[in-house]
Tab-separated table of C-alpha atoms in Angstrom:
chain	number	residue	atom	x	y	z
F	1	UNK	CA	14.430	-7.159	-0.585
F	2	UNK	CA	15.550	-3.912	0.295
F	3	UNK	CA	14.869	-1.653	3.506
F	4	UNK	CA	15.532	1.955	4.391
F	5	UNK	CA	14.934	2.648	8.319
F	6	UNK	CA	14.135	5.916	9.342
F	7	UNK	CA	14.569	7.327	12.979
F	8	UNK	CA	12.111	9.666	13.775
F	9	UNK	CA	11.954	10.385	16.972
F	10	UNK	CA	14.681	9.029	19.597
F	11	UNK	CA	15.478	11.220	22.792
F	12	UNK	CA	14.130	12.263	26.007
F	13	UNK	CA	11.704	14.409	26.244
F	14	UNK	CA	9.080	16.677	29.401
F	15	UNK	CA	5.840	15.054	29.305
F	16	UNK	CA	4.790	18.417	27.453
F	17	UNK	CA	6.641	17.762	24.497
F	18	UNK	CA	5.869	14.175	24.135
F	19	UNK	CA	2.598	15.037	24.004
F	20	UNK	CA	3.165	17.872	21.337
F	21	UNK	CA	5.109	15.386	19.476
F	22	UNK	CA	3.001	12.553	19.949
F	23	UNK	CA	-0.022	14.858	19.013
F	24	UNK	CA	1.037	16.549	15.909
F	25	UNK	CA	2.372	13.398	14.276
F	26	UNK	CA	-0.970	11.579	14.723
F	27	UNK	CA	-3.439	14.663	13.751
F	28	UNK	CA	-1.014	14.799	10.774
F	29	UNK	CA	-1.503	10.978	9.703
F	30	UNK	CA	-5.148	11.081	10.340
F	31	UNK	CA	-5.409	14.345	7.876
F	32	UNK	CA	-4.161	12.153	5.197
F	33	UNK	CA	-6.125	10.192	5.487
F	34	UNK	CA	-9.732	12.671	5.430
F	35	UNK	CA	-7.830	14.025	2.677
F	36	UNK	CA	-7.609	10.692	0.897
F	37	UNK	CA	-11.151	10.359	1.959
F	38	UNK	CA	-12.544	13.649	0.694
F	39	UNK	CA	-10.186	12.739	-2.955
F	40	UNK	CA	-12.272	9.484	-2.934
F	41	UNK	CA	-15.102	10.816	-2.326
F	42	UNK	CA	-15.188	13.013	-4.753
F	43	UNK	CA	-14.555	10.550	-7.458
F	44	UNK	CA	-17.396	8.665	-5.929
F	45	UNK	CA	-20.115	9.653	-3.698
F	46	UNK	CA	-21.176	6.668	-2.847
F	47	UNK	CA	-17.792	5.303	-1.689
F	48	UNK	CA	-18.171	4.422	1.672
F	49	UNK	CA	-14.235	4.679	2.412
F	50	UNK	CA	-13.819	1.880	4.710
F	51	UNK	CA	-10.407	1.730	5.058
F	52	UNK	CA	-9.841	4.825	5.598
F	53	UNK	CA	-13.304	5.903	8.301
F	54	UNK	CA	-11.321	2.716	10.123
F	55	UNK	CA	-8.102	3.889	10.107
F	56	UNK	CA	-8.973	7.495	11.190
F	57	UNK	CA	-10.615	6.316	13.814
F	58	UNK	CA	-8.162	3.844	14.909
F	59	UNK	CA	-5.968	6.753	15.062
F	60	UNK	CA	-8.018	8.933	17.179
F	61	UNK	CA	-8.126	6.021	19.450
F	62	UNK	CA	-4.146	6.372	19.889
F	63	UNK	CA	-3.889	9.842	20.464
F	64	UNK	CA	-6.569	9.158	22.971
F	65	UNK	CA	-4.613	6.616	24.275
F	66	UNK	CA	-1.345	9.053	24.814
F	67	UNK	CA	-3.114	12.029	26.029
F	68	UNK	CA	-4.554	9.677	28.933
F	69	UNK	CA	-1.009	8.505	29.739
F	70	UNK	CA	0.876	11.789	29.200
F	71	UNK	CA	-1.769	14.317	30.624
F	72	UNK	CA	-1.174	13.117	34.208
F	73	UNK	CA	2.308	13.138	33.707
F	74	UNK	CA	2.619	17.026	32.471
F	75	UNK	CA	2.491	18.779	35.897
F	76	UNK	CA	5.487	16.585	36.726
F	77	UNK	CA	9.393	17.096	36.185
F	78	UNK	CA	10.200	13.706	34.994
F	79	UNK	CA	11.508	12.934	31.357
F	80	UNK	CA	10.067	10.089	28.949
F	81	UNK	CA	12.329	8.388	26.587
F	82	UNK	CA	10.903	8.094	23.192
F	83	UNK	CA	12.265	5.673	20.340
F	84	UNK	CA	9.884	5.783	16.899
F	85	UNK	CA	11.479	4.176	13.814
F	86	UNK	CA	9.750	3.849	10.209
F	87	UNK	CA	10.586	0.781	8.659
F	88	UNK	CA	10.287	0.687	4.166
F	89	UNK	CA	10.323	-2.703	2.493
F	90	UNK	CA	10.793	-3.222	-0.888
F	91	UNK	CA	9.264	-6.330	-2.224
């Protein structure tokens, strides 16, 4: 099997920009994904997209998640550490 490990993101950072950062990189998976959605659905109308309705919202659910941690945290001077690595197999 082989791997290739990616380190994308992996520093300290103001609450501000770990929330931009945070932000941007979910709103940009969860447009794939209604893109992939609006491809399908053009093909077929009547696909209901499952996977992907799930995984939007699944998404959504994250950001949520780090805007209700980070938002209190903005007005403050303290730094967050933040450590995100992609991991690729090859079967």
């Amino acid at each position: 099997m082989q791997e290739l490990q990616i380190d994308l993101i992996d520093g300290n950072f103001t609450a501000s920009d770990a929330m931009e950062i945070i932000t941007s990189v979910l709103d940009k998976k969860m447009n794939f994904h209604k893109l992939q959605r609006l491809a399908k659905t053009e093909r077929d109308h009547a696909d209901p997209c499952t996977f992907e309705n799930e995984r939007i919202a699944a998404l959504q659910s994250e950001k949520d998640k780090a805007i209700s941690f980070l938002g209190p945290m903005i007005k403050g001077s303290e730094t967050l550490s933040i450590k995100s690595e992609i991991k690729i197999n090859k079967n």
